[in-house]
């Protein structure tokens, strides 16, 4: 009997505990619902953050050519890219920071070659202004394949790869875009050809009997490519509209440098860097197109080596010289 009584007490105690926990859970749930209701009535969300559909401007253009967003499919294509790039926070934030460094380098080269300024955003779409290498081997800011890079005047081998040189690869991209414009007669198709290739665009135009980019049925990547460039353009031009609060001092500063001529072979770039009063890391940081630690320059080609202007990166120099 004693054991049975004890078991009864344990059972009743357990039931009461469960009921108490259920009551607490109900109160928490009611408070949560109340909090949501308050937010719906206008109270600020935590950190004033809401997921909203970003603004797609009523009029969009690329290189002076209107984007036909009155076509519902084109509008939805654009809407997708505004959403994707607005909420791809890390990449878009880095693009905003890097643009302060690299647009001043790219813009005058585009202007000199009569290429519309909007093509600087193509560079963002291709590489986010970083010397990356794609799985297919496309390299640098402008993502040139080896064959195309050499066709447009870039030196590419195991020791020198000018796809990593922003100025020279921008010049090469201008040559490609000029060729494309001569073929297609408009900049939108020229931009699309940068992704798909001139032959690929020409084939689809002939096959589909269409003369405009937005009238072509293309693979998903090329179909999205121009829309992505346009979305990046408007977001980077108006970052505050899309929720980006970046201060001027947070942007990356342009690299200040001077140049020295190199017209001989170099057996060891680490020693060469020291002879110039710098180190290997900084030499490669300013000249990423130097792809090995030596140079066999048998033909005495003149290369221009960039070195940081005195005082422009003193903190970096001091730190690296201390560690050797």
PDB file of C-alpha atoms in Angstrom:
ATOM      1  CA  UNK A   1       0.000   0.000   0.000  1.00  0.00           C
ATOM      2  CA  UNK A   2       2.816   2.381   0.904  1.00  0.00           C
ATOM      3  CA  UNK A   3       4.455   1.860  -2.459  1.00  0.00           C
ATOM      4  CA  UNK A   4       1.184   2.423  -4.309  1.00  0.00           C
ATOM      5  CA  UNK A   5       0.608   5.713  -2.452  1.00  0.00           C
ATOM      6  CA  UNK A   6       4.083   6.920  -3.370  1.00  0.00           C
ATOM      7  CA  UNK A   7       3.496   6.105  -7.006  1.00  0.00           C
ATOM      8  CA  UNK A   8       0.223   8.051  -6.945  1.00  0.00           C
ATOM      9  CA  UNK A   9       1.941  11.112  -5.503  1.00  0.00           C
ATOM     10  CA  UNK A  10       4.654  10.899  -8.195  1.00  0.00           C
ATOM     11  CA  UNK A  11       2.004  10.572 -10.908  1.00  0.00           C
ATOM     12  CA  UNK A  12      -0.037  13.558  -9.652  1.00  0.00           C
ATOM     13  CA  UNK A  13       3.169  15.615  -9.300  1.00  0.00           C
ATOM     14  CA  UNK A  14       4.180  14.774 -12.835  1.00  0.00           C
ATOM     15  CA  UNK A  15       0.779  15.766 -14.218  1.00  0.00           C
ATOM     16  CA  UNK A  16       0.914  19.087 -12.359  1.00  0.00           C
ATOM     17  CA  UNK A  17       4.427  19.758 -13.701  1.00  0.00           C
ATOM     18  CA  UNK A  18       3.301  19.081 -17.278  1.00  0.00           C
ATOM     19  CA  UNK A  19       0.287  21.367 -16.841  1.00  0.00           C
ATOM     20  CA  UNK A  20       2.515  24.126 -15.455  1.00  0.00           C
ATOM     21  CA  UNK A  21       4.899  23.831 -18.423  1.00  0.00           C
ATOM     22  CA  UNK A  22       1.983  23.948 -20.867  1.00  0.00           C
ATOM     23  CA  UNK A  23       0.672  27.097 -19.173  1.00  0.00           C
ATOM     24  CA  UNK A  24       4.098  28.775 -19.468  1.00  0.00           C
ATOM     25  CA  UNK A  25       4.349  27.794 -23.139  1.00  0.00           C
ATOM     26  CA  UNK A  26       0.875  29.214 -23.786  1.00  0.00           C
ATOM     27  CA  UNK A  27       1.830  32.542 -22.183  1.00  0.00           C
ATOM     28  CA  UNK A  28       5.031  32.757 -24.276  1.00  0.00           C
ATOM     29  CA  UNK A  29       3.058  31.972 -27.423  1.00  0.00           C
ATOM     30  CA  UNK A  30       0.453  34.632 -26.622  1.00  0.00           C
ATOM     31  CA  UNK A  31       3.209  37.209 -26.047  1.00  0.00           C
ATOM     32  CA  UNK A  32       4.815  36.304 -29.388  1.00  0.00           C
ATOM     33  CA  UNK A  33       1.508  36.681 -31.224  1.00  0.00           C
ATOM     34  CA  UNK A  34       0.974  39.986 -29.453  1.00  0.00           C
ATOM     35  CA  UNK A  35       4.474  41.128 -30.497  1.00  0.00           C
ATOM     36  CA  UNK A  36       3.829  40.177 -34.125  1.00  0.00           C
ATOM     37  CA  UNK A  37       0.523  42.014 -34.035  1.00  0.00           C
ATOM     38  CA  UNK A  38       2.254  45.091 -32.679  1.00  0.00           C
ATOM     39  CA  UNK A  39       4.818  44.915 -35.502  1.00  0.00           C
ATOM     40  CA  UNK A  40       2.001  44.629 -38.036  1.00  0.00           C
ATOM     41  CA  UNK A  41       0.483  47.771 -36.539  1.00  0.00           C
ATOM     42  CA  UNK A  42       3.627  49.723 -37.317  1.00  0.00           C
ATOM     43  CA  UNK A  43       6.191  49.036 -34.591  1.00  0.00           C
ATOM     44  CA  UNK A  44       9.761  48.792 -35.863  1.00  0.00           C
ATOM     45  CA  UNK A  45      11.219  45.327 -36.444  1.00  0.00           C
ATOM     46  CA  UNK A  46      14.496  44.500 -34.663  1.00  0.00           C
ATOM     47  CA  UNK A  47      17.252  46.724 -36.125  1.00  0.00           C
ATOM     48  CA  UNK A  48      14.589  48.329 -38.358  1.00  0.00           C
ATOM     49  CA  UNK A  49      15.066  45.408 -40.774  1.00  0.00           C
ATOM     50  CA  UNK A  50      12.385  44.107 -43.098  1.00  0.00           C
ATOM     51  CA  UNK A  51      12.558  41.853 -46.145  1.00  0.00           C
ATOM     52  CA  UNK A  52      10.965  43.841 -48.936  1.00  0.00           C
ATOM     53  CA  UNK A  53      10.912  43.721 -52.695  1.00  0.00           C
ATOM     54  CA  UNK A  54      13.527  46.249 -53.897  1.00  0.00           C
ATOM     55  CA  UNK A  55      12.539  49.104 -56.163  1.00  0.00           C
ATOM     56  CA  UNK A  56      12.812  48.485 -59.897  1.00  0.00           C
ATOM     57  CA  UNK A  57      12.889  51.964 -61.491  1.00  0.00           C
ATOM     58  CA  UNK A  58      10.129  52.653 -63.985  1.00  0.00           C
ATOM     59  CA  UNK A  59      12.662  53.497 -66.689  1.00  0.00           C
ATOM     60  CA  UNK A  60      15.811  51.418 -67.153  1.00  0.00           C
ATOM     61  CA  UNK A  61      18.536  51.831 -69.731  1.00  0.00           C
ATOM     62  CA  UNK A  62      21.918  50.370 -70.540  1.00  0.00           C
ATOM     63  CA  UNK A  63      24.495  52.349 -72.556  1.00  0.00           C
ATOM     64  CA  UNK A  64      21.722  54.658 -73.788  1.00  0.00           C
ATOM     65  CA  UNK A  65      19.482  51.763 -74.860  1.00  0.00           C
ATOM     66  CA  UNK A  66      16.077  51.388 -73.194  1.00  0.00           C
ATOM     67  CA  UNK A  67      15.259  48.140 -71.390  1.00  0.00           C
ATOM     68  CA  UNK A  68      11.724  47.097 -72.507  1.00  0.00           C
ATOM     69  CA  UNK A  69      10.258  46.421 -69.050  1.00  0.00           C
ATOM     70  CA  UNK A  70       6.729  46.897 -70.459  1.00  0.00           C
ATOM     71  CA  UNK A  71       7.237  43.266 -71.523  1.00  0.00           C
ATOM     72  CA  UNK A  72       6.266  41.306 -68.389  1.00  0.00           C
ATOM     73  CA  UNK A  73       8.994  38.698 -68.909  1.00  0.00           C
ATOM     74  CA  UNK A  74      11.695  41.361 -69.196  1.00  0.00           C
ATOM     75  CA  UNK A  75      10.361  43.101 -66.080  1.00  0.00           C
ATOM     76  CA  UNK A  76      10.408  39.837 -64.113  1.00  0.00           C
ATOM     77  CA  UNK A  77      13.905  39.116 -65.379  1.00  0.00           C
ATOM     78  CA  UNK A  78      15.014  42.525 -64.118  1.00  0.00           C
ATOM     79  CA  UNK A  79      13.099  42.097 -60.857  1.00  0.00           C
ATOM     80  CA  UNK A  80      14.938  38.829 -60.209  1.00  0.00           C
ATOM     81  CA  UNK A  81      18.329  40.515 -60.607  1.00  0.00           C
ATOM     82  CA  UNK A  82      17.399  43.486 -58.420  1.00  0.00           C
ATOM     83  CA  UNK A  83      16.307  41.042 -55.704  1.00  0.00           C
ATOM     84  CA  UNK A  84      19.352  38.778 -56.085  1.00  0.00           C
ATOM     85  CA  UNK A  85      21.898  41.589 -56.034  1.00  0.00           C
ATOM     86  CA  UNK A  86      20.189  43.666 -53.354  1.00  0.00           C
ATOM     87  CA  UNK A  87      20.176  40.723 -50.976  1.00  0.00           C
ATOM     88  CA  UNK A  88      23.565  39.320 -51.962  1.00  0.00           C
ATOM     89  CA  UNK A  89      24.908  41.565 -49.235  1.00  0.00           C
ATOM     90  CA  UNK A  90      28.543  40.488 -49.073  1.00  0.00           C
ATOM     91  CA  UNK A  91      29.210  40.729 -52.822  1.00  0.00           C
ATOM     92  CA  UNK A  92      27.347  44.013 -53.262  1.00  0.00           C
ATOM     93  CA  UNK A  93      29.013  45.587 -50.231  1.00  0.00           C
ATOM     94  CA  UNK A  94      32.438  44.569 -51.558  1.00  0.00           C
ATOM     95  CA  UNK A  95      31.537  45.963 -54.978  1.00  0.00           C
ATOM     96  CA  UNK A  96      30.693  49.318 -53.383  1.00  0.00           C
ATOM     97  CA  UNK A  97      34.026  49.364 -51.553  1.00  0.00           C
ATOM     98  CA  UNK A  98      36.082  48.218 -54.554  1.00  0.00           C
ATOM     99  CA  UNK A  99      34.405  50.583 -56.995  1.00  0.00           C
ATOM    100  CA  UNK A 100      36.033  53.537 -55.231  1.00  0.00           C
ATOM    101  CA  UNK A 101      39.448  52.041 -56.065  1.00  0.00           C
ATOM    102  CA  UNK A 102      38.921  50.567 -59.507  1.00  0.00           C
ATOM    103  CA  UNK A 103      36.305  52.685 -61.303  1.00  0.00           C
ATOM    104  CA  UNK A 104      38.740  55.633 -61.507  1.00  0.00           C
ATOM    105  CA  UNK A 105      41.142  53.247 -63.302  1.00  0.00           C
ATOM    106  CA  UNK A 106      38.546  51.713 -65.633  1.00  0.00           C
ATOM    107  CA  UNK A 107      36.451  54.769 -66.528  1.00  0.00           C
ATOM    108  CA  UNK A 108      39.089  56.784 -68.434  1.00  0.00           C
ATOM    109  CA  UNK A 109      40.080  53.721 -70.461  1.00  0.00           C
ATOM    110  CA  UNK A 110      36.455  53.148 -71.506  1.00  0.00           C
ATOM    111  CA  UNK A 111      36.106  56.830 -72.373  1.00  0.00           C
ATOM    112  CA  UNK A 112      39.325  56.890 -74.406  1.00  0.00           C
ATOM    113  CA  UNK A 113      38.067  53.934 -76.448  1.00  0.00           C
ATOM    114  CA  UNK A 114      34.528  55.361 -76.906  1.00  0.00           C
ATOM    115  CA  UNK A 115      32.976  52.533 -74.932  1.00  0.00           C
ATOM    116  CA  UNK A 116      29.929  53.563 -72.857  1.00  0.00           C
ATOM    117  CA  UNK A 117      30.669  54.092 -69.184  1.00  0.00           C
ATOM    118  CA  UNK A 118      28.004  51.523 -68.228  1.00  0.00           C
ATOM    119  CA  UNK A 119      30.409  48.741 -69.255  1.00  0.00           C
ATOM    120  CA  UNK A 120      32.298  49.197 -65.997  1.00  0.00           C
ATOM    121  CA  UNK A 121      29.347  47.346 -64.434  1.00  0.00           C
ATOM    122  CA  UNK A 122      29.975  44.429 -66.790  1.00  0.00           C
ATOM    123  CA  UNK A 123      33.324  44.077 -65.035  1.00  0.00           C
ATOM    124  CA  UNK A 124      31.473  43.878 -61.691  1.00  0.00           C
ATOM    125  CA  UNK A 125      29.134  41.214 -63.060  1.00  0.00           C
ATOM    126  CA  UNK A 126      32.064  39.187 -64.394  1.00  0.00           C
ATOM    127  CA  UNK A 127      34.422  39.190 -61.399  1.00  0.00           C
ATOM    128  CA  UNK A 128      33.212  41.675 -58.769  1.00  0.00           C
ATOM    129  CA  UNK A 129      36.475  43.521 -59.501  1.00  0.00           C
ATOM    130  CA  UNK A 130      38.703  40.710 -58.273  1.00  0.00           C
ATOM    131  CA  UNK A 131      41.420  38.749 -60.060  1.00  0.00           C
ATOM    132  CA  UNK A 132      39.536  35.465 -59.968  1.00  0.00           C
ATOM    133  CA  UNK A 133      39.796  32.365 -62.165  1.00  0.00           C
ATOM    134  CA  UNK A 134      36.620  30.595 -63.286  1.00  0.00           C
ATOM    135  CA  UNK A 135      36.311  26.782 -63.435  1.00  0.00           C
ATOM    136  CA  UNK A 136      36.652  27.095 -67.227  1.00  0.00           C
ATOM    137  CA  UNK A 137      39.874  29.119 -66.899  1.00  0.00           C
ATOM    138  CA  UNK A 138      38.526  32.629 -67.559  1.00  0.00           C
ATOM    139  CA  UNK A 139      40.847  34.945 -65.653  1.00  0.00           C
ATOM    140  CA  UNK A 140      41.073  38.413 -64.171  1.00  0.00           C
ATOM    141  CA  UNK A 141      38.704  41.352 -63.765  1.00  0.00           C
ATOM    142  CA  UNK A 142      37.380  40.915 -67.312  1.00  0.00           C
ATOM    143  CA  UNK A 143      37.416  37.093 -67.301  1.00  0.00           C
ATOM    144  CA  UNK A 144      39.357  36.481 -70.504  1.00  0.00           C
ATOM    145  CA  UNK A 145      40.005  32.977 -71.702  1.00  0.00           C
ATOM    146  CA  UNK A 146      43.615  32.486 -72.875  1.00  0.00           C
ATOM    147  CA  UNK A 147      42.817  32.403 -76.600  1.00  0.00           C
ATOM    148  CA  UNK A 148      40.642  35.527 -76.490  1.00  0.00           C
ATOM    149  CA  UNK A 149      43.136  37.376 -74.289  1.00  0.00           C
ATOM    150  CA  UNK A 150      45.961  36.725 -76.736  1.00  0.00           C
ATOM    151  CA  UNK A 151      43.736  37.686 -79.682  1.00  0.00           C
ATOM    152  CA  UNK A 152      43.207  41.100 -78.105  1.00  0.00           C
ATOM    153  CA  UNK A 153      46.850  41.754 -77.347  1.00  0.00           C
ATOM    154  CA  UNK A 154      47.500  40.333 -73.880  1.00  0.00           C
ATOM    155  CA  UNK A 155      50.699  38.431 -73.120  1.00  0.00           C
ATOM    156  CA  UNK A 156      49.817  35.162 -71.414  1.00  0.00           C
ATOM    157  CA  UNK A 157      52.336  32.533 -70.353  1.00  0.00           C
ATOM    158  CA  UNK A 158      53.657  30.903 -67.184  1.00  0.00           C
ATOM    159  CA  UNK A 159      55.673  33.998 -66.198  1.00  0.00           C
ATOM    160  CA  UNK A 160      53.526  36.888 -67.454  1.00  0.00           C
ATOM    161  CA  UNK A 161      49.723  36.945 -67.543  1.00  0.00           C
ATOM    162  CA  UNK A 162      48.353  40.358 -68.435  1.00  0.00           C
ATOM    163  CA  UNK A 163      44.784  39.259 -67.757  1.00  0.00           C
ATOM    164  CA  UNK A 164      45.741  40.144 -64.161  1.00  0.00           C
ATOM    165  CA  UNK A 165      46.718  43.686 -65.200  1.00  0.00           C
ATOM    166  CA  UNK A 166      43.595  45.839 -64.776  1.00  0.00           C
ATOM    167  CA  UNK A 167      44.634  48.551 -67.233  1.00  0.00           C
ATOM    168  CA  UNK A 168      45.779  46.202 -69.986  1.00  0.00           C
ATOM    169  CA  UNK A 169      42.856  43.809 -69.611  1.00  0.00           C
ATOM    170  CA  UNK A 170      40.432  46.765 -69.721  1.00  0.00           C
ATOM    171  CA  UNK A 171      42.064  47.861 -72.993  1.00  0.00           C
ATOM    172  CA  UNK A 172      41.592  44.322 -74.334  1.00  0.00           C
ATOM    173  CA  UNK A 173      37.933  44.303 -73.232  1.00  0.00           C
ATOM    174  CA  UNK A 174      37.419  47.595 -75.102  1.00  0.00           C
ATOM    175  CA  UNK A 175      38.797  46.039 -78.284  1.00  0.00           C
ATOM    176  CA  UNK A 176      36.430  43.080 -77.922  1.00  0.00           C
ATOM    177  CA  UNK A 177      33.426  45.348 -77.331  1.00  0.00           C
ATOM    178  CA  UNK A 178      34.323  47.516 -80.329  1.00  0.00           C
ATOM    179  CA  UNK A 179      34.421  44.400 -82.513  1.00  0.00           C
ATOM    180  CA  UNK A 180      31.064  43.289 -81.119  1.00  0.00           C
ATOM    181  CA  UNK A 181      29.462  46.667 -81.774  1.00  0.00           C
ATOM    182  CA  UNK A 182      30.640  46.559 -85.387  1.00  0.00           C
ATOM    183  CA  UNK A 183      28.972  43.150 -85.728  1.00  0.00           C
ATOM    184  CA  UNK A 184      25.696  43.810 -83.879  1.00  0.00           C
ATOM    185  CA  UNK A 185      25.197  47.579 -84.082  1.00  0.00           C
ATOM    186  CA  UNK A 186      24.019  47.946 -80.489  1.00  0.00           C
ATOM    187  CA  UNK A 187      25.538  47.742 -77.020  1.00  0.00           C
ATOM    188  CA  UNK A 188      23.021  45.366 -75.460  1.00  0.00           C
ATOM    189  CA  UNK A 189      23.881  42.563 -77.864  1.00  0.00           C
ATOM    190  CA  UNK A 190      27.563  43.457 -77.507  1.00  0.00           C
ATOM    191  CA  UNK A 191      27.273  42.939 -73.745  1.00  0.00           C
ATOM    192  CA  UNK A 192      25.452  39.630 -74.267  1.00  0.00           C
ATOM    193  CA  UNK A 193      28.172  38.479 -76.658  1.00  0.00           C
ATOM    194  CA  UNK A 194      30.753  39.070 -73.923  1.00  0.00           C
ATOM    195  CA  UNK A 195      29.079  36.209 -72.064  1.00  0.00           C
ATOM    196  CA  UNK A 196      28.046  33.906 -74.893  1.00  0.00           C
ATOM    197  CA  UNK A 197      30.592  34.786 -77.565  1.00  0.00           C
ATOM    198  CA  UNK A 198      30.040  36.639 -80.826  1.00  0.00           C
ATOM    199  CA  UNK A 199      29.549  33.437 -82.826  1.00  0.00           C
ATOM    200  CA  UNK A 200      27.000  32.135 -80.324  1.00  0.00           C
ATOM    201  CA  UNK A 201      24.882  35.298 -80.491  1.00  0.00           C
ATOM    202  CA  UNK A 202      25.106  35.443 -84.294  1.00  0.00           C
ATOM    203  CA  UNK A 203      23.999  31.800 -84.550  1.00  0.00           C
ATOM    204  CA  UNK A 204      20.943  32.380 -82.364  1.00  0.00           C
ATOM    205  CA  UNK A 205      19.987  35.576 -84.202  1.00  0.00           C
ATOM    206  CA  UNK A 206      20.085  33.726 -87.520  1.00  0.00           C
ATOM    207  CA  UNK A 207      18.325  30.658 -86.148  1.00  0.00           C
ATOM    208  CA  UNK A 208      15.539  32.643 -84.454  1.00  0.00           C
ATOM    209  CA  UNK A 209      15.292  35.397 -87.117  1.00  0.00           C
ATOM    210  CA  UNK A 210      15.538  38.065 -84.398  1.00  0.00           C
ATOM    211  CA  UNK A 211      17.715  41.169 -84.218  1.00  0.00           C
ATOM    212  CA  UNK A 212      17.305  42.279 -80.594  1.00  0.00           C
ATOM    213  CA  UNK A 213      18.704  40.772 -77.404  1.00  0.00           C
ATOM    214  CA  UNK A 214      15.374  40.780 -75.566  1.00  0.00           C
ATOM    215  CA  UNK A 215      13.707  38.939 -78.464  1.00  0.00           C
ATOM    216  CA  UNK A 216      16.144  36.039 -78.281  1.00  0.00           C
ATOM    217  CA  UNK A 217      15.645  32.765 -76.439  1.00  0.00           C
ATOM    218  CA  UNK A 218      19.058  32.178 -74.873  1.00  0.00           C
ATOM    219  CA  UNK A 219      20.607  29.959 -72.237  1.00  0.00           C
ATOM    220  CA  UNK A 220      19.857  30.957 -68.639  1.00  0.00           C
ATOM    221  CA  UNK A 221      23.259  32.530 -67.974  1.00  0.00           C
ATOM    222  CA  UNK A 222      23.239  34.802 -71.024  1.00  0.00           C
ATOM    223  CA  UNK A 223      19.553  35.579 -70.587  1.00  0.00           C
ATOM    224  CA  UNK A 224      20.285  36.877 -67.081  1.00  0.00           C
ATOM    225  CA  UNK A 225      23.613  38.529 -67.925  1.00  0.00           C
ATOM    226  CA  UNK A 226      22.490  41.930 -69.219  1.00  0.00           C
ATOM    227  CA  UNK A 227      19.742  42.150 -66.594  1.00  0.00           C
ATOM    228  CA  UNK A 228      22.333  41.502 -63.933  1.00  0.00           C
ATOM    229  CA  UNK A 229      24.615  44.258 -65.258  1.00  0.00           C
ATOM    230  CA  UNK A 230      21.704  46.716 -65.291  1.00  0.00           C
ATOM    231  CA  UNK A 231      20.630  45.811 -61.746  1.00  0.00           C
ATOM    232  CA  UNK A 232      24.199  46.197 -60.485  1.00  0.00           C
ATOM    233  CA  UNK A 233      24.404  49.596 -62.191  1.00  0.00           C
ATOM    234  CA  UNK A 234      21.322  51.002 -60.455  1.00  0.00           C
ATOM    235  CA  UNK A 235      22.164  49.493 -57.068  1.00  0.00           C
ATOM    236  CA  UNK A 236      25.737  50.839 -57.096  1.00  0.00           C
ATOM    237  CA  UNK A 237      24.537  54.241 -58.284  1.00  0.00           C
ATOM    238  CA  UNK A 238      21.889  54.448 -55.545  1.00  0.00           C
ATOM    239  CA  UNK A 239      23.091  52.210 -52.686  1.00  0.00           C
ATOM    240  CA  UNK A 240      21.042  53.979 -49.993  1.00  0.00           C
ATOM    241  CA  UNK A 241      17.820  53.183 -51.884  1.00  0.00           C
ATOM    242  CA  UNK A 242      18.665  49.487 -51.557  1.00  0.00           C
ATOM    243  CA  UNK A 243      19.597  49.602 -47.871  1.00  0.00           C
ATOM    244  CA  UNK A 244      23.374  50.039 -48.101  1.00  0.00           C
ATOM    245  CA  UNK A 245      24.753  52.519 -45.603  1.00  0.00           C
ATOM    246  CA  UNK A 246      28.426  52.786 -46.463  1.00  0.00           C
ATOM    247  CA  UNK A 247      30.527  55.746 -45.435  1.00  0.00           C
ATOM    248  CA  UNK A 248      33.141  57.343 -47.688  1.00  0.00           C
ATOM    249  CA  UNK A 249      35.995  56.380 -45.361  1.00  0.00           C
ATOM    250  CA  UNK A 250      34.905  52.728 -45.531  1.00  0.00           C
ATOM    251  CA  UNK A 251      35.514  52.552 -49.276  1.00  0.00           C
ATOM    252  CA  UNK A 252      38.850  51.261 -50.589  1.00  0.00           C
ATOM    253  CA  UNK A 253      41.211  54.006 -51.636  1.00  0.00           C
ATOM    254  CA  UNK A 254      42.854  54.028 -55.090  1.00  0.00           C
ATOM    255  CA  UNK A 255      46.380  52.637 -55.122  1.00  0.00           C
ATOM    256  CA  UNK A 256      49.007  55.361 -55.332  1.00  0.00           C
ATOM    257  CA  UNK A 257      52.072  54.240 -57.248  1.00  0.00           C
ATOM    258  CA  UNK A 258      54.931  55.171 -59.512  1.00  0.00           C
ATOM    259  CA  UNK A 259      56.495  53.011 -62.216  1.00  0.00           C
ATOM    260  CA  UNK A 260      59.980  51.774 -63.012  1.00  0.00           C
ATOM    261  CA  UNK A 261      61.130  50.170 -66.266  1.00  0.00           C
ATOM    262  CA  UNK A 262      62.166  46.539 -66.338  1.00  0.00           C
ATOM    263  CA  UNK A 263      63.875  45.399 -69.561  1.00  0.00           C
ATOM    264  CA  UNK A 264      66.059  42.538 -68.353  1.00  0.00           C
ATOM    265  CA  UNK A 265      65.775  39.042 -66.937  1.00  0.00           C
ATOM    266  CA  UNK A 266      65.227  38.658 -63.181  1.00  0.00           C
ATOM    267  CA  UNK A 267      66.476  35.534 -61.439  1.00  0.00           C
ATOM    268  CA  UNK A 268      64.655  36.184 -58.153  1.00  0.00           C
ATOM    269  CA  UNK A 269      61.869  38.733 -57.669  1.00  0.00           C
ATOM    270  CA  UNK A 270      62.326  38.662 -53.889  1.00  0.00           C
ATOM    271  CA  UNK A 271      65.870  40.024 -54.325  1.00  0.00           C
ATOM    272  CA  UNK A 272      64.656  42.414 -57.024  1.00  0.00           C
ATOM    273  CA  UNK A 273      61.980  43.769 -54.670  1.00  0.00           C
ATOM    274  CA  UNK A 274      64.549  44.400 -51.945  1.00  0.00           C
ATOM    275  CA  UNK A 275      66.753  46.267 -54.401  1.00  0.00           C
ATOM    276  CA  UNK A 276      63.805  48.605 -55.000  1.00  0.00           C
ATOM    277  CA  UNK A 277      63.272  49.189 -51.293  1.00  0.00           C
ATOM    278  CA  UNK A 278      60.193  47.008 -50.952  1.00  0.00           C
ATOM    279  CA  UNK A 279      59.433  43.300 -50.526  1.00  0.00           C
ATOM    280  CA  UNK A 280      58.077  40.416 -52.580  1.00  0.00           C
ATOM    281  CA  UNK A 281      54.543  40.625 -51.170  1.00  0.00           C
ATOM    282  CA  UNK A 282      54.105  44.291 -52.070  1.00  0.00           C
ATOM    283  CA  UNK A 283      55.727  43.792 -55.488  1.00  0.00           C
ATOM    284  CA  UNK A 284      53.202  41.049 -56.303  1.00  0.00           C
ATOM    285  CA  UNK A 285      50.299  42.971 -54.759  1.00  0.00           C
ATOM    286  CA  UNK A 286      50.922  45.900 -57.130  1.00  0.00           C
ATOM    287  CA  UNK A 287      51.911  43.692 -60.098  1.00  0.00           C
ATOM    288  CA  UNK A 288      49.741  40.541 -59.956  1.00  0.00           C
ATOM    289  CA  UNK A 289      50.453  39.885 -63.642  1.00  0.00           C
ATOM    290  CA  UNK A 290      53.958  38.677 -62.603  1.00  0.00           C
ATOM    291  CA  UNK A 291      53.075  35.004 -62.249  1.00  0.00           C
ATOM    292  CA  UNK A 292      56.391  33.472 -61.125  1.00  0.00           C
ATOM    293  CA  UNK A 293      59.289  34.471 -58.891  1.00  0.00           C
ATOM    294  CA  UNK A 294      61.617  34.989 -61.865  1.00  0.00           C
ATOM    295  CA  UNK A 295      61.476  36.409 -65.399  1.00  0.00           C
ATOM    296  CA  UNK A 296      63.252  35.111 -68.502  1.00  0.00           C
ATOM    297  CA  UNK A 297      63.176  38.275 -70.567  1.00  0.00           C
ATOM    298  CA  UNK A 298      65.394  37.178 -73.463  1.00  0.00           C
ATOM    299  CA  UNK A 299      63.875  39.665 -75.915  1.00  0.00           C
ATOM    300  CA  UNK A 300      64.444  42.643 -73.591  1.00  0.00           C
ATOM    301  CA  UNK A 301      60.755  43.553 -73.562  1.00  0.00           C
ATOM    302  CA  UNK A 302      60.057  46.678 -71.517  1.00  0.00           C
ATOM    303  CA  UNK A 303      57.670  46.079 -68.623  1.00  0.00           C
ATOM    304  CA  UNK A 304      56.440  48.823 -66.300  1.00  0.00           C
ATOM    305  CA  UNK A 305      56.625  47.760 -62.645  1.00  0.00           C
ATOM    306  CA  UNK A 306      54.312  49.550 -60.216  1.00  0.00           C
ATOM    307  CA  UNK A 307      55.605  50.454 -56.768  1.00  0.00           C
ATOM    308  CA  UNK A 308      53.700  52.208 -53.973  1.00  0.00           C
ATOM    309  CA  UNK A 309      54.174  55.931 -53.638  1.00  0.00           C
ATOM    310  CA  UNK A 310      56.128  56.843 -50.519  1.00  0.00           C
ATOM    311  CA  UNK A 311      53.815  56.991 -47.529  1.00  0.00           C
ATOM    312  CA  UNK A 312      50.801  55.472 -49.308  1.00  0.00           C
ATOM    313  CA  UNK A 313      50.976  52.099 -47.519  1.00  0.00           C
ATOM    314  CA  UNK A 314      53.528  52.728 -44.773  1.00  0.00           C
ATOM    315  CA  UNK A 315      51.618  50.659 -42.201  1.00  0.00           C
ATOM    316  CA  UNK A 316      51.632  47.610 -44.485  1.00  0.00           C
ATOM    317  CA  UNK A 317      55.304  48.095 -45.395  1.00  0.00           C
ATOM    318  CA  UNK A 318      56.401  48.495 -41.779  1.00  0.00           C
ATOM    319  CA  UNK A 319      54.518  45.391 -40.694  1.00  0.00           C
ATOM    320  CA  UNK A 320      55.849  43.191 -43.497  1.00  0.00           C
ATOM    321  CA  UNK A 321      59.430  44.362 -43.178  1.00  0.00           C
ATOM    322  CA  UNK A 322      59.310  43.512 -39.468  1.00  0.00           C
ATOM    323  CA  UNK A 323      58.341  39.919 -40.223  1.00  0.00           C
ATOM    324  CA  UNK A 324      60.751  39.678 -43.165  1.00  0.00           C
TER     325      UNK A 324
END
